[in-house]
Amino acid sequence: MAQWTSAVGAAQLARQLQAQQQRPAGPGSRRPPAYRALADGIRLLVLEGRVAVAGRLPAERELAVALAVSRTTVAAAYEALRAEGFLESRRGAGSWTAVPAGNPLPARGLEPLPPEALGSMIDLGCASLPAPEPWLTRAVQGALEELPPYAHTHGDYPAGLPALRQMIADRYTADGIPTMPEQIMVTTGAMGAIDAICHLFAGRGERIAVESPSYANILQLMREAGARLVPVAMEEGLGGWDLNRWRQVLRDAAPRLGYVVADFHNPTGALADEDRRRALVDAARSAGTVLVVDETMRELQLDEDVAMPRPVCAFDPAGSTVLTVGSASKAFWAGMRIGWVRAAPDVIRSLVAARAYADMGTPVLEQLAVNWLMRTGGWAEAVRLRREQARENRDALVAAVRRELPEWEFSVPGGGLTLWVRTGGLSGSRLAVAGEGVGVRVPSGPRFGVDGAFEGYVRLPFTVGGPVAEEAAQRLAQAARLVGAGAGAGMEAPRTFVA
């Protein structure tokens, strides 16, 4: 019986391997033999989880044709991987990927740093800050005081607590977008909201257009749901959406859904202006594509001179094209797993009906806590503290990286929680591996792309400041020197949490 559980095609594997070579090698790096480079590339894809363990690899002849190399080169690479424990083969069954004994299975970027490791490892994988006290404690205390009447009910609210739905609707209305509570469904975080939307609108095999780069965890969620991701390249720096590319993809691919982050995009930090918002909604409406707009970063405006455009749903008055997703996780605290969807009432009814077969509902106590924050003004105060902390961390991290790694390139966003960094020709995947070895965790660029794109990038969140930011930059510089000298390709896989 075959030992492989999935298969990777020759063309797909070739694209992923070639993406690793799109950026030039770093200064002082050594060029290995062709077979060694191929073996290292496949091993790195396995260690990062971008080629599944127990995934059947193409036959030697097929991969040689796809890569335009000799079959001897592929055969030697496979033999090297077998010798190192990263490949197993059996006559008649082919060859499939493996992980040697003692190596951790790849976590696909979804495993958080264990609390006991916090003292020795600087975690730049998670774009989340500690809770803005005293507001978390006050919110929980307020929620406990309001809990008794709900405790006498069944506690099952698939659409969310009526009071919180009304509160969220009122906030949209105050922002110039008339909204009824019937247009709101409360979810278990933004991930829960987008998961529900994908299952309702995009069945297995449906196309979903996504920004390139985009938020890593959402890309993985969509892959697991069986969606066919169609990447749409963004403009360089903080330019945001490339409307010509969006129009072409919407016209040619006819995706069922489009997923975008308009406000302080994760990972680039770009802020889409009103003209782009209006144009994208018009293009999606014409193509029959539903836009899922992630607003989880919207309240994290860090610079006072940034003029915030209206929400994307303001350009869809009929409510037929835009589904808006919000969350408390970025603006308040990642441990507060409360999200929501704003959509037309009939869409909300469909989402609620489908929810009976998923998570049933969102915890009542956390909903009461968020409602308490929004009703009492605690939310505004907590967000103000969050902005101050993120701004200080951003400025400290930017200064430290510019000093320690002057060849790295990035644009400083006016909000959000992330810095998208071009690494001066070094492999972001190898930097992530080397970084773990020197005590800093950082997610590599390919986690935010499709089919191995963005090998020459890493994402740095604004989660550390002061001396810790200085130390993080110094450790990144040490990792860069290791990669530049040819180290890092065969080190243990990093298990970087991407949030």
CSV table of C-alpha atoms in Angstrom, one decimal:
chain,number,residue,atom,x,y,z
A,1,MET,CA,0.0,0.0,0.0
A,2,ALA,CA,1.3,3.5,-0.9
A,3,GLN,CA,2.6,5.6,2.0
A,4,TRP,CA,1.7,8.9,0.5
A,5,THR,CA,-1.5,10.8,1.3
A,6,SER,CA,-1.4,13.6,-1.2
A,7,ALA,CA,0.5,14.5,-4.4
A,8,VAL,CA,2.2,17.6,-5.8
A,9,GLY,CA,2.4,18.1,-9.5
A,10,ALA,CA,5.6,18.8,-11.4
A,11,ALA,CA,4.5,22.2,-12.6
A,12,GLN,CA,3.4,23.2,-9.1
A,13,LEU,CA,6.6,22.1,-7.5
A,14,ALA,CA,8.7,23.8,-10.2
A,15,ARG,CA,6.8,27.1,-9.5
A,16,GLN,CA,7.5,26.9,-5.8
A,17,LEU,CA,11.2,26.0,-6.3
A,18,GLN,CA,11.7,28.7,-8.9
A,19,ALA,CA,10.1,31.3,-6.6
A,20,GLN,CA,12.9,30.6,-4.2
A,21,GLN,CA,15.4,31.8,-6.8
A,22,GLN,CA,13.7,35.0,-7.9
A,23,ARG,CA,15.8,37.1,-5.7
A,24,PRO,CA,19.6,37.2,-6.2
A,25,ALA,CA,21.8,35.5,-3.7
A,26,GLY,CA,23.1,37.5,-0.8
A,27,PRO,CA,26.6,38.9,-0.6
A,28,GLY,CA,29.2,36.2,0.1
A,29,SER,CA,26.8,33.3,-0.4
A,30,ARG,CA,28.2,30.1,-2.0
A,31,ARG,CA,26.5,28.6,-5.0
A,32,PRO,CA,26.0,24.8,-4.4
A,33,PRO,CA,25.9,22.1,-7.1
A,34,ALA,CA,22.6,22.0,-9.0
A,35,TYR,CA,21.5,18.7,-7.3
A,36,ARG,CA,22.3,20.1,-3.9
A,37,ALA,CA,20.4,23.3,-4.5
A,38,LEU,CA,17.4,21.3,-5.7
A,39,ALA,CA,17.5,19.0,-2.6
A,40,ASP,CA,17.8,22.1,-0.3
A,41,GLY,CA,14.9,23.7,-2.0
A,42,ILE,CA,12.6,20.7,-1.6
A,43,ARG,CA,13.7,20.2,2.0
A,44,LEU,CA,12.9,23.9,2.8
A,45,LEU,CA,9.4,23.6,1.2
A,46,VAL,CA,8.8,20.5,3.5
A,47,LEU,CA,10.1,22.3,6.6
A,48,GLU,CA,7.9,25.3,6.0
A,49,GLY,CA,4.9,23.1,5.4
A,50,ARG,CA,4.4,24.3,1.8
A,51,VAL,CA,4.9,20.8,0.5
A,52,ALA,CA,3.0,18.4,2.8
A,53,VAL,CA,4.7,15.6,4.7
A,54,ALA,CA,3.7,12.3,3.0
A,55,GLY,CA,3.2,14.2,-0.2
A,56,ARG,CA,4.0,12.2,-3.3
A,57,LEU,CA,6.7,14.0,-5.5
A,58,PRO,CA,6.7,14.0,-9.2
A,59,ALA,CA,8.7,11.3,-11.1
A,60,GLU,CA,12.3,12.2,-11.8
A,61,ARG,CA,11.7,12.6,-15.5
A,62,GLU,CA,8.6,14.8,-15.0
A,63,LEU,CA,10.3,17.2,-12.6
A,64,ALA,CA,13.4,17.4,-14.8
A,65,VAL,CA,11.3,18.5,-17.7
A,66,ALA,CA,9.4,21.1,-15.6
A,67,LEU,CA,12.6,22.5,-14.2
A,68,ALA,CA,14.6,22.2,-17.5
A,69,VAL,CA,17.4,20.3,-15.8
A,70,SER,CA,18.8,16.9,-16.4
A,71,ARG,CA,17.2,13.8,-15.0
A,72,THR,CA,20.5,13.0,-13.4
A,73,THR,CA,20.3,16.2,-11.3
A,74,VAL,CA,16.8,15.3,-10.1
A,75,ALA,CA,17.9,11.7,-9.3
A,76,ALA,CA,20.9,13.0,-7.3
A,77,ALA,CA,18.7,15.4,-5.4
A,78,TYR,CA,16.1,12.7,-4.5
A,79,GLU,CA,18.9,10.4,-3.4
A,80,ALA,CA,20.3,13.2,-1.1
A,81,LEU,CA,16.9,13.7,0.4
A,82,ARG,CA,16.5,10.0,1.0
A,83,ALA,CA,19.9,9.9,2.7
A,84,GLU,CA,18.8,12.7,5.0
A,85,GLY,CA,15.4,11.2,5.9
A,86,PHE,CA,13.3,13.8,4.0
A,87,LEU,CA,12.2,11.3,1.3
A,88,GLU,CA,11.0,7.8,1.2
A,89,SER,CA,10.5,5.6,-1.9
A,90,ARG,CA,9.2,2.2,-2.9
A,91,ARG,CA,9.3,0.6,-6.3
A,92,GLY,CA,5.9,1.0,-7.9
A,93,ALA,CA,4.6,3.5,-5.4
A,94,GLY,CA,7.0,6.4,-6.1
A,95,SER,CA,8.7,8.8,-3.7
A,96,TRP,CA,7.0,10.8,-0.9
A,97,THR,CA,8.2,13.5,1.5
A,98,ALA,CA,9.0,12.6,5.1
A,99,VAL,CA,10.5,14.3,8.2
A,100,PRO,CA,13.5,12.6,9.9
A,101,ALA,CA,13.1,11.3,13.5
A,102,GLY,CA,13.7,14.1,15.9
A,103,ASN,CA,12.5,16.9,13.6
A,104,PRO,CA,9.1,18.6,14.4
A,105,LEU,CA,6.3,18.3,11.9
A,106,PRO,CA,5.8,21.6,10.1
A,107,ALA,CA,3.1,23.7,11.8
A,108,ARG,CA,2.2,25.6,8.6
A,109,GLY,CA,2.7,28.8,10.7
A,110,LEU,CA,-0.2,28.1,13.0
A,111,GLU,CA,1.5,27.1,16.2
A,112,PRO,CA,2.0,29.8,18.9
A,113,LEU,CA,5.2,30.1,20.8
A,114,PRO,CA,5.0,28.1,24.1
A,115,PRO,CA,4.8,30.4,27.2
A,116,GLU,CA,7.9,28.8,28.7
A,117,ALA,CA,10.0,29.9,25.7
A,118,LEU,CA,9.1,33.6,26.0
A,119,GLY,CA,12.2,34.3,28.1
A,120,SER,CA,14.7,33.1,25.5
A,121,MET,CA,13.0,33.7,22.2
A,122,ILE,CA,11.8,37.0,20.7
A,123,ASP,CA,8.5,36.3,18.9
A,124,LEU,CA,8.0,38.4,15.8
A,125,GLY,CA,5.5,36.0,14.3
A,126,CYS,CA,2.3,37.1,16.1
A,127,ALA,CA,1.0,40.6,15.2
A,128,SER,CA,-0.8,41.0,18.5
A,129,LEU,CA,-0.1,43.1,21.6
A,130,PRO,CA,-0.8,42.4,25.3
A,131,ALA,CA,-4.2,43.3,26.7
A,132,PRO,CA,-4.7,47.1,27.3
A,133,GLU,CA,-5.2,47.0,31.0
A,134,PRO,CA,-7.1,48.0,33.1
A,135,TRP,CA,-9.8,47.7,30.4
A,136,LEU,CA,-9.7,44.0,30.0
A,137,THR,CA,-10.3,43.4,33.7
A,138,ARG,CA,-13.0,46.1,33.9
A,139,ALA,CA,-14.7,44.6,30.9
A,140,VAL,CA,-14.8,41.1,32.3
A,141,GLN,CA,-16.0,42.5,35.7
A,142,GLY,CA,-18.7,44.4,33.9
A,143,ALA,CA,-19.7,41.3,31.9
A,144,LEU,CA,-20.0,39.2,35.1
A,145,GLU,CA,-22.3,41.8,36.6
A,146,GLU,CA,-24.6,41.6,33.6
A,147,LEU,CA,-24.5,37.8,33.2
A,148,PRO,CA,-27.2,36.7,35.7
A,149,PRO,CA,-30.2,37.4,33.4
A,150,TYR,CA,-28.6,35.5,30.6
A,151,ALA,CA,-27.8,32.6,32.9
A,152,HIS,CA,-31.5,32.0,33.2
A,153,THR,CA,-31.8,31.4,29.4
A,154,HIS,CA,-30.5,28.6,27.2
A,155,GLY,CA,-27.4,30.8,26.3
A,156,ASP,CA,-27.6,29.9,22.7
A,157,TYR,CA,-27.5,32.9,20.4
A,158,PRO,CA,-26.5,31.9,16.9
A,159,ALA,CA,-26.7,35.4,15.5
A,160,GLY,CA,-25.1,36.9,18.7
A,161,LEU,CA,-26.5,38.7,21.7
A,162,PRO,CA,-29.2,41.2,20.6
A,163,ALA,CA,-27.5,44.0,22.7
A,164,LEU,CA,-24.2,43.5,21.0
A,165,ARG,CA,-25.7,43.3,17.5
A,166,GLN,CA,-27.5,46.5,18.2
A,167,MET,CA,-24.3,48.1,19.5
A,168,ILE,CA,-22.2,47.1,16.5
A,169,ALA,CA,-25.0,48.3,14.1
A,170,ASP,CA,-25.1,51.6,15.9
A,171,ARG,CA,-21.3,52.1,15.4
A,172,TYR,CA,-21.7,51.6,11.6
A,173,THR,CA,-24.6,54.0,11.6
A,174,ALA,CA,-22.5,56.6,13.5
A,175,ASP,CA,-19.8,56.1,10.9
A,176,GLY,CA,-22.3,57.2,8.1
A,177,ILE,CA,-23.4,53.7,7.1
A,178,PRO,CA,-27.0,53.1,8.2
A,179,THR,CA,-27.1,49.6,9.6
A,180,MET,CA,-29.8,47.5,11.4
A,181,PRO,CA,-29.0,44.8,13.9
A,182,GLU,CA,-30.5,42.3,11.4
A,183,GLN,CA,-27.4,43.0,9.3
A,184,ILE,CA,-25.0,41.8,12.0
A,185,MET,CA,-23.9,38.3,13.0
A,186,VAL,CA,-21.5,38.0,15.9
A,187,THR,CA,-18.8,35.3,15.4
A,188,THR,CA,-15.9,33.7,17.2
A,189,GLY,CA,-13.3,36.1,15.9
A,190,ALA,CA,-12.7,37.3,12.3
A,191,MET,CA,-11.5,33.8,11.4
A,192,GLY,CA,-14.8,32.4,12.4
A,193,ALA,CA,-16.6,35.0,10.3
A,194,ILE,CA,-14.5,34.3,7.1
A,195,ASP,CA,-14.8,30.6,7.6
A,196,ALA,CA,-18.6,30.9,7.7
A,197,ILE,CA,-18.6,33.1,4.6
A,198,CYS,CA,-16.3,30.7,2.6
A,199,HIS,CA,-18.5,27.7,3.4
A,200,LEU,CA,-21.7,29.6,2.4
A,201,PHE,CA,-20.4,31.2,-0.8
A,202,ALA,CA,-17.4,29.2,-2.0
A,203,GLY,CA,-17.7,25.5,-2.1
A,204,ARG,CA,-14.8,23.2,-2.8
A,205,GLY,CA,-13.1,24.1,-6.1
A,206,GLU,CA,-14.6,27.6,-6.3
A,207,ARG,CA,-12.2,30.5,-7.1
A,208,ILE,CA,-11.4,33.2,-4.6
A,209,ALA,CA,-9.4,36.2,-5.6
A,210,VAL,CA,-6.9,37.3,-2.9
A,211,GLU,CA,-4.4,40.1,-2.6
A,212,SER,CA,-0.8,39.1,-3.2
A,213,PRO,CA,0.6,39.2,-0.6
A,214,SER,CA,-2.3,38.6,1.8
A,215,TYR,CA,-3.0,37.5,5.4
A,216,ALA,CA,-1.4,34.1,5.9
A,217,ASN,CA,-3.9,32.4,8.2
A,218,ILE,CA,-6.8,33.4,5.9
A,219,LEU,CA,-5.0,31.9,2.9
A,220,GLN,CA,-4.5,28.7,4.8
A,221,LEU,CA,-8.2,28.6,5.9
A,222,MET,CA,-9.3,29.0,2.2
A,223,ARG,CA,-6.9,26.3,1.1
A,224,GLU,CA,-8.2,23.9,3.7
A,225,ALA,CA,-11.7,24.7,2.5
A,226,GLY,CA,-10.7,23.5,-0.9
A,227,ALA,CA,-10.8,26.9,-2.6
A,228,ARG,CA,-8.8,27.7,-5.7
A,229,LEU,CA,-6.9,30.9,-4.8
A,230,VAL,CA,-6.3,33.5,-7.6
A,231,PRO,CA,-3.6,35.9,-6.5
A,232,VAL,CA,-3.9,39.6,-7.5
A,233,ALA,CA,-0.6,41.5,-7.2
A,234,MET,CA,-0.5,44.7,-5.2
A,235,GLU,CA,1.4,47.8,-6.1
A,236,GLU,CA,4.9,48.2,-4.6
A,237,GLY,CA,5.3,49.8,-1.1
A,238,LEU,CA,2.1,51.4,0.3
A,239,GLY,CA,0.4,51.8,-3.1
A,240,GLY,CA,-2.3,49.3,-2.3
A,241,TRP,CA,-4.5,47.7,-4.9
A,242,ASP,CA,-3.6,47.6,-8.6
A,243,LEU,CA,-7.1,48.2,-10.1
A,244,ASN,CA,-6.1,47.1,-13.6
A,245,ARG,CA,-5.0,43.7,-12.3
A,246,TRP,CA,-8.2,43.4,-10.3
A,247,ARG,CA,-10.4,44.2,-13.2
A,248,GLN,CA,-8.5,41.6,-15.3
A,249,VAL,CA,-8.8,38.9,-12.7
A,250,LEU,CA,-12.5,39.6,-12.1
A,251,ARG,CA,-13.2,39.5,-15.8
A,252,ASP,CA,-11.1,36.5,-16.7
A,253,ALA,CA,-11.3,34.2,-13.7
A,254,ALA,CA,-14.8,35.2,-12.5
A,255,PRO,CA,-14.1,34.4,-8.8
A,256,ARG,CA,-17.0,33.7,-6.5
A,257,LEU,CA,-15.4,35.7,-3.7
A,258,GLY,CA,-12.7,38.3,-3.4
A,259,TYR,CA,-10.9,38.8,-0.1
A,260,VAL,CA,-9.3,42.2,0.6
A,261,VAL,CA,-7.9,44.2,3.6
A,262,ALA,CA,-8.5,47.8,2.7
A,263,ASP,CA,-7.4,49.4,6.0
A,264,PHE,CA,-3.7,49.0,7.0
A,265,HIS,CA,-3.3,45.8,5.0
A,266,ASN,CA,-1.7,42.8,6.6
A,267,PRO,CA,1.2,42.4,5.8
A,268,THR,CA,2.1,45.5,3.8
A,269,GLY,CA,0.3,48.2,5.8
A,270,ALA,CA,-1.2,49.8,2.7
A,271,LEU,CA,-4.4,52.0,3.1
A,272,ALA,CA,-6.7,51.9,0.1
A,273,ASP,CA,-8.0,55.4,-0.8
A,274,GLU,CA,-11.7,56.1,-1.6
A,275,ASP,CA,-11.2,56.1,-5.4
A,276,ARG,CA,-9.8,52.6,-5.2
A,277,ARG,CA,-12.6,51.4,-2.9
A,278,ARG,CA,-15.3,52.7,-5.2
A,279,ALA,CA,-13.6,51.3,-8.3
A,280,LEU,CA,-13.1,47.8,-6.8
A,281,VAL,CA,-16.7,47.6,-5.6
A,282,ASP,CA,-17.9,48.6,-9.1
A,283,ALA,CA,-15.7,46.1,-10.8
A,284,ALA,CA,-16.8,43.3,-8.4
A,285,ARG,CA,-20.4,44.1,-8.9
A,286,SER,CA,-20.1,44.0,-12.6
A,287,ALA,CA,-18.3,40.6,-12.4
A,288,GLY,CA,-20.8,39.1,-9.9
A,289,THR,CA,-18.0,38.7,-7.3
A,290,VAL,CA,-18.8,39.1,-3.6
A,291,LEU,CA,-16.1,41.1,-1.8
A,292,VAL,CA,-15.1,40.0,1.7
A,293,VAL,CA,-13.6,43.1,3.3
A,294,ASP,CA,-11.5,42.5,6.4
A,295,GLU,CA,-11.6,45.6,8.7
A,296,THR,CA,-9.8,44.1,11.7
A,297,MET,CA,-7.0,46.7,11.4
A,298,ARG,CA,-9.2,49.7,10.7
A,299,GLU,CA,-9.1,51.3,14.1
A,300,LEU,CA,-5.3,51.1,14.3
A,301,GLN,CA,-4.5,54.5,12.8
A,302,LEU,CA,-1.1,55.4,14.2
A,303,ASP,CA,-0.3,58.7,12.6
A,304,GLU,CA,-2.6,61.7,13.1
A,305,ASP,CA,-2.1,63.0,9.6
A,306,VAL,CA,-3.6,59.9,8.0
A,307,ALA,CA,-7.0,60.7,6.6
A,308,MET,CA,-9.2,57.7,7.0
A,309,PRO,CA,-11.4,56.9,4.0
A,310,ARG,CA,-15.0,55.7,4.4
A,311,PRO,CA,-15.4,51.9,4.9
A,312,VAL,CA,-15.7,49.9,1.7
A,313,CYS,CA,-19.4,49.0,2.4
A,314,ALA,CA,-20.2,52.8,2.0
A,315,PHE,CA,-19.8,52.3,-1.7
A,316,ASP,CA,-22.3,49.4,-1.8
A,317,PRO,CA,-25.5,50.9,-0.6
A,318,ALA,CA,-27.6,48.0,-1.8
A,319,GLY,CA,-25.5,45.6,0.2
A,320,SER,CA,-25.3,43.0,-2.5
A,321,THR,CA,-21.5,43.1,-3.2
A,322,VAL,CA,-19.7,43.8,0.1
A,323,LEU,CA,-19.5,41.6,3.2
A,324,THR,CA,-17.6,43.4,6.0
A,325,VAL,CA,-15.7,41.5,8.7
A,326,GLY,CA,-14.7,43.2,12.0
A,327,SER,CA,-13.1,41.9,15.2
A,328,ALA,CA,-11.9,42.8,18.7
A,329,SER,CA,-8.8,40.8,18.3
A,330,LYS,CA,-6.5,43.4,16.7
A,331,ALA,CA,-7.9,46.6,18.1
A,332,PHE,CA,-8.4,45.3,21.6
A,333,TRP,CA,-6.8,41.9,22.4
A,334,ALA,CA,-6.2,38.7,20.5
A,335,GLY,CA,-7.6,36.7,23.5
A,336,MET,CA,-11.0,38.4,23.1
A,337,ARG,CA,-12.3,36.1,20.4
A,338,ILE,CA,-15.2,38.3,19.2
A,339,GLY,CA,-15.8,39.1,15.5
A,340,TRP,CA,-18.7,40.0,13.4
A,341,VAL,CA,-20.1,40.2,9.9
A,342,ARG,CA,-22.0,43.1,8.4
A,343,ALA,CA,-24.1,42.1,5.4
A,344,ALA,CA,-27.6,42.2,3.9
A,345,PRO,CA,-30.2,40.7,6.2
A,346,ASP,CA,-30.9,37.7,3.9
A,347,VAL,CA,-27.1,36.9,3.9
A,348,ILE,CA,-27.0,37.1,7.7
A,349,ARG,CA,-30.0,34.7,7.9
A,350,SER,CA,-28.2,32.2,5.7
A,351,LEU,CA,-25.0,32.5,7.7
A,352,VAL,CA,-26.9,32.0,10.9
A,353,ALA,CA,-28.8,29.0,9.6
A,354,ALA,CA,-25.5,27.4,8.4
A,355,ARG,CA,-23.9,28.0,11.8
A,356,ALA,CA,-26.0,25.3,13.4
A,357,TYR,CA,-23.7,22.8,11.8
A,358,ALA,CA,-20.5,24.6,12.9
A,359,ASP,CA,-19.8,26.3,16.2
A,360,MET,CA,-23.4,27.0,17.2
A,361,GLY,CA,-22.6,30.4,18.7
A,362,THR,CA,-20.1,32.7,20.4
A,363,PRO,CA,-19.4,32.7,24.1
A,364,VAL,CA,-21.9,34.9,26.0
A,365,LEU,CA,-19.5,36.3,28.6
A,366,GLU,CA,-17.0,37.6,26.0
A,367,GLN,CA,-19.9,39.2,24.0
A,368,LEU,CA,-21.0,40.9,27.2
A,369,ALA,CA,-17.5,42.2,27.8
A,370,VAL,CA,-17.2,43.7,24.3
A,371,ASN,CA,-20.7,45.2,24.7
A,372,TRP,CA,-19.7,46.7,28.0
A,373,LEU,CA,-16.5,48.3,26.5
A,374,MET,CA,-18.4,49.8,23.6
A,375,ARG,CA,-21.3,51.1,25.7
A,376,THR,CA,-19.2,52.7,28.5
A,377,GLY,CA,-16.4,54.3,26.4
A,378,GLY,CA,-13.9,51.8,27.5
A,379,TRP,CA,-13.4,50.6,23.9
A,380,ALA,CA,-12.3,54.1,22.8
A,381,GLU,CA,-9.9,54.4,25.7
A,382,ALA,CA,-8.4,50.9,25.1
A,383,VAL,CA,-7.9,51.6,21.4
A,384,ARG,CA,-6.2,54.8,22.3
A,385,LEU,CA,-3.7,52.9,24.5
A,386,ARG,CA,-3.3,50.3,21.8
A,387,ARG,CA,-2.4,53.0,19.2
A,388,GLU,CA,0.1,54.6,21.5
A,389,GLN,CA,1.9,51.3,22.2
A,390,ALA,CA,1.9,50.2,18.6
A,391,ARG,CA,3.2,53.6,17.4
A,392,GLU,CA,6.1,53.5,20.0
A,393,ASN,CA,6.9,49.9,19.0
A,394,ARG,CA,6.8,50.7,15.3
A,395,ASP,CA,9.2,53.7,15.6
A,396,ALA,CA,11.6,51.7,17.8
A,397,LEU,CA,11.6,48.7,15.4
A,398,VAL,CA,12.0,50.8,12.3
A,399,ALA,CA,15.0,52.6,13.8
A,400,ALA,CA,16.6,49.4,15.0
A,401,VAL,CA,16.2,47.6,11.6
A,402,ARG,CA,17.5,50.6,9.7
A,403,ARG,CA,20.5,50.7,11.8
A,404,GLU,CA,21.3,46.9,12.0
A,405,LEU,CA,20.2,46.0,8.4
A,406,PRO,CA,20.5,49.1,6.2
A,407,GLU,CA,20.2,47.0,3.0
A,408,TRP,CA,16.7,45.9,3.9
A,409,GLU,CA,13.9,47.9,2.2
A,410,PHE,CA,10.5,48.8,3.5
A,411,SER,CA,7.9,51.6,3.6
A,412,VAL,CA,6.6,52.8,7.0
A,413,PRO,CA,2.8,52.5,7.2
A,414,GLY,CA,0.6,55.0,8.9
A,415,GLY,CA,-1.3,52.3,10.8
A,416,GLY,CA,-1.8,48.7,11.4
A,417,LEU,CA,0.6,46.3,13.1
A,418,THR,CA,3.0,45.1,10.5
A,419,LEU,CA,6.1,46.0,8.4
A,420,TRP,CA,6.6,44.3,5.1
A,421,VAL,CA,10.4,44.0,4.5
A,422,ARG,CA,12.4,43.2,1.4
A,423,THR,CA,15.5,41.4,2.7
A,424,GLY,CA,18.3,42.6,0.4
A,425,GLY,CA,18.4,39.5,-1.8
A,426,LEU,CA,18.3,36.9,1.1
A,427,SER,CA,15.8,34.1,1.3
A,428,GLY,CA,13.0,34.9,3.7
A,429,SER,CA,12.5,31.2,4.3
A,430,ARG,CA,16.1,30.6,5.2
A,431,LEU,CA,16.1,33.7,7.4
A,432,ALA,CA,13.2,32.3,9.3
A,433,VAL,CA,15.1,29.0,9.9
A,434,ALA,CA,18.3,30.8,10.9
A,435,GLY,CA,16.4,33.2,13.1
A,436,GLU,CA,15.0,30.5,15.2
A,437,GLY,CA,18.5,29.3,15.8
A,438,VAL,CA,19.6,32.6,17.1
A,439,GLY,CA,16.5,33.4,19.2
A,440,VAL,CA,14.1,35.4,17.0
A,441,ARG,CA,11.0,34.0,15.3
A,442,VAL,CA,9.9,35.7,12.1
A,443,PRO,CA,7.5,34.6,9.4
A,444,SER,CA,8.9,34.4,5.9
A,445,GLY,CA,7.3,36.1,2.9
A,446,PRO,CA,6.1,32.9,1.2
A,447,ARG,CA,3.6,32.4,4.0
A,448,PHE,CA,1.7,35.4,2.7
A,449,GLY,CA,1.7,34.4,-0.9
A,450,VAL,CA,0.4,31.7,-3.2
A,451,ASP,CA,2.8,29.0,-4.7
A,452,GLY,CA,5.9,30.2,-3.0
A,453,ALA,CA,5.8,33.9,-3.9
A,454,PHE,CA,7.7,36.6,-1.9
A,455,GLU,CA,10.7,34.5,-1.0
A,456,GLY,CA,12.7,37.7,-0.7
A,457,TYR,CA,10.5,39.1,2.1
A,458,VAL,CA,9.7,38.8,5.9
A,459,ARG,CA,7.0,40.4,8.0
A,460,LEU,CA,7.9,42.2,11.2
A,461,PRO,CA,5.1,43.1,13.6
A,462,PHE,CA,5.0,46.1,16.0
A,463,THR,CA,4.9,43.9,19.0
A,464,VAL,CA,8.2,44.7,20.7
A,465,GLY,CA,9.8,48.1,21.5
A,466,GLY,CA,12.7,49.7,23.4
A,467,PRO,CA,15.6,47.4,24.2
A,468,VAL,CA,13.7,44.3,22.9
A,469,ALA,CA,13.3,45.9,19.5
A,470,GLU,CA,17.1,46.6,19.5
A,471,GLU,CA,17.9,43.0,20.4
A,472,ALA,CA,15.4,41.6,17.8
A,473,ALA,CA,17.1,43.6,15.1
A,474,GLN,CA,20.6,42.5,16.2
A,475,ARG,CA,19.4,38.8,16.1
A,476,LEU,CA,17.9,39.3,12.7
A,477,ALA,CA,21.2,40.8,11.5
A,478,GLN,CA,23.0,37.7,12.9
A,479,ALA,CA,20.6,35.4,11.1
A,480,ALA,CA,21.1,37.4,7.9
A,481,ARG,CA,24.9,36.9,8.2
A,482,LEU,CA,24.4,33.2,8.6
A,483,VAL,CA,22.1,33.0,5.5
A,484,GLY,CA,24.5,35.2,3.5
A,485,ALA,CA,27.3,32.8,4.4
A,486,GLY,CA,25.3,29.8,3.1
A,487,ALA,CA,23.9,28.6,6.4
A,488,GLY,CA,20.2,28.1,7.3
A,489,ALA,CA,19.0,25.9,4.5
A,490,GLY,CA,19.1,22.6,6.5
A,491,MET,CA,18.4,23.8,10.0
A,492,GLU,CA,15.4,22.7,12.0
A,493,ALA,CA,12.1,24.1,10.8
A,494,PRO,CA,10.8,27.2,12.5
A,495,ARG,CA,7.2,26.9,13.9
A,496,THR,CA,6.2,30.5,13.5
A,497,PHE,CA,2.7,31.7,14.5
A,498,VAL,CA,1.3,34.1,12.0
A,499,ALA,CA,-1.4,36.3,13.2
